[in-house]
Amino acid sequence: MLAGQYESWFQPVSVILAVPLALLGTSRAHGLGIANNLYTQIGLILLIALASKNAILIVEYAREKRAEGAEIAEAAVEAARCGSARF
């Protein structure tokens, strides 16, 4: 669905990679002995959803900045700085 939305195969990669990066910290905490109960599992589901939503908003904001004529690096930095706060 993301490839159809962005009309590209490359841009959805950043959204797809955001979820495993968000889960790195929780996997480390889980390895240190945090209990795996219902609250932990609900928290993981919420973390996946929020990381995906945030990545989609940042990519969309960066696409808008690129359409306005910004350089790639400038658009990415600006999107990461305030892209998700805008929506």
CSV table of C-alpha atoms in Angstrom, one decimal:
chain,number,residue,atom,x,y,z
A,1,MET,CA,0.0,0.0,0.0
A,2,LEU,CA,2.8,2.4,0.8
A,3,ALA,CA,4.4,1.8,-2.6
A,4,GLY,CA,1.1,2.8,-4.3
A,5,GLN,CA,0.7,5.8,-2.0
A,6,TYR,CA,4.2,7.2,-2.6
A,7,GLU,CA,4.4,5.9,-6.2
A,8,SER,CA,7.8,4.7,-5.5
A,9,TRP,CA,9.5,1.5,-4.2
A,10,PHE,CA,12.3,3.3,-2.4
A,11,GLN,CA,10.4,5.7,-0.1
A,12,PRO,CA,8.4,3.1,1.8
A,13,VAL,CA,11.7,1.4,2.9
A,14,SER,CA,12.3,4.2,5.5
A,15,VAL,CA,8.8,3.5,6.9
A,16,ILE,CA,9.4,-0.2,7.0
A,17,LEU,CA,12.7,0.2,8.7
A,18,ALA,CA,11.3,2.5,11.4
A,19,VAL,CA,9.5,-0.4,13.3
A,20,PRO,CA,12.5,-2.6,13.9
A,21,LEU,CA,14.6,0.3,15.0
A,22,ALA,CA,11.9,1.3,17.5
A,23,LEU,CA,11.8,-2.2,18.8
A,24,LEU,CA,15.5,-2.4,19.5
A,25,GLY,CA,15.2,-0.7,22.8
A,26,THR,CA,12.3,-2.8,23.9
A,27,SER,CA,14.0,-6.0,23.0
A,28,ARG,CA,17.0,-5.0,25.0
A,29,ALA,CA,14.8,-4.1,28.0
A,30,HIS,CA,13.0,-7.4,27.6
A,31,GLY,CA,16.3,-9.2,27.6
A,32,LEU,CA,17.2,-7.6,30.9
A,33,GLY,CA,14.3,-9.2,32.7
A,34,ILE,CA,11.1,-7.1,32.1
A,35,ALA,CA,8.1,-9.3,32.5
A,36,ASN,CA,6.2,-10.3,29.4
A,37,ASN,CA,2.7,-9.7,30.5
A,38,LEU,CA,-0.4,-8.3,28.9
A,39,TYR,CA,0.6,-4.7,29.5
A,40,THR,CA,4.0,-5.2,27.9
A,41,GLN,CA,2.4,-6.8,24.8
A,42,ILE,CA,-0.1,-3.9,24.5
A,43,GLY,CA,2.7,-1.5,24.8
A,44,LEU,CA,4.6,-3.2,22.0
A,45,ILE,CA,1.6,-3.0,19.7
A,46,LEU,CA,1.2,0.7,20.5
A,47,LEU,CA,4.9,1.3,19.9
A,48,ILE,CA,4.7,-0.4,16.5
A,49,ALA,CA,1.7,1.7,15.6
A,50,LEU,CA,3.2,5.0,16.7
A,51,ALA,CA,6.5,4.3,15.1
A,52,SER,CA,4.8,3.5,11.8
A,53,LYS,CA,2.6,6.6,12.0
A,54,ASN,CA,5.5,8.9,12.8
A,55,ALA,CA,7.6,7.5,10.0
A,56,ILE,CA,4.8,7.9,7.5
A,57,LEU,CA,4.2,11.6,8.5
A,58,ILE,CA,8.0,12.4,8.3
A,59,VAL,CA,8.3,10.8,4.8
A,60,GLU,CA,5.2,12.7,3.7
A,61,TYR,CA,6.5,16.0,5.0
A,62,ALA,CA,9.9,15.4,3.4
A,63,ARG,CA,8.1,14.8,0.1
A,64,GLU,CA,6.3,18.1,0.4
A,65,LYS,CA,9.5,19.9,1.1
A,66,ARG,CA,11.1,18.2,-1.9
A,67,ALA,CA,8.2,19.4,-4.1
A,68,GLU,CA,8.8,22.9,-2.9
A,69,GLY,CA,12.4,22.7,-4.1
A,70,ALA,CA,14.4,21.8,-1.1
A,71,GLU,CA,17.5,19.6,-1.3
A,72,ILE,CA,17.2,16.0,-0.2
A,73,ALA,CA,19.3,16.3,2.9
A,74,GLU,CA,17.6,19.6,3.9
A,75,ALA,CA,14.1,18.1,3.4
A,76,ALA,CA,15.0,15.1,5.5
A,77,VAL,CA,16.4,17.1,8.4
A,78,GLU,CA,13.5,19.5,8.4
A,79,ALA,CA,11.0,16.6,8.2
A,80,ALA,CA,12.7,14.9,11.1
A,81,ARG,CA,12.8,18.1,13.1
A,82,CYS,CA,9.2,19.2,12.8
A,83,GLY,CA,7.4,16.9,10.4
A,84,SER,CA,5.4,14.9,12.8
A,85,ALA,CA,4.6,17.9,15.0
A,86,ARG,CA,3.0,19.7,12.1
A,87,PHE,CA,0.2,17.1,11.7
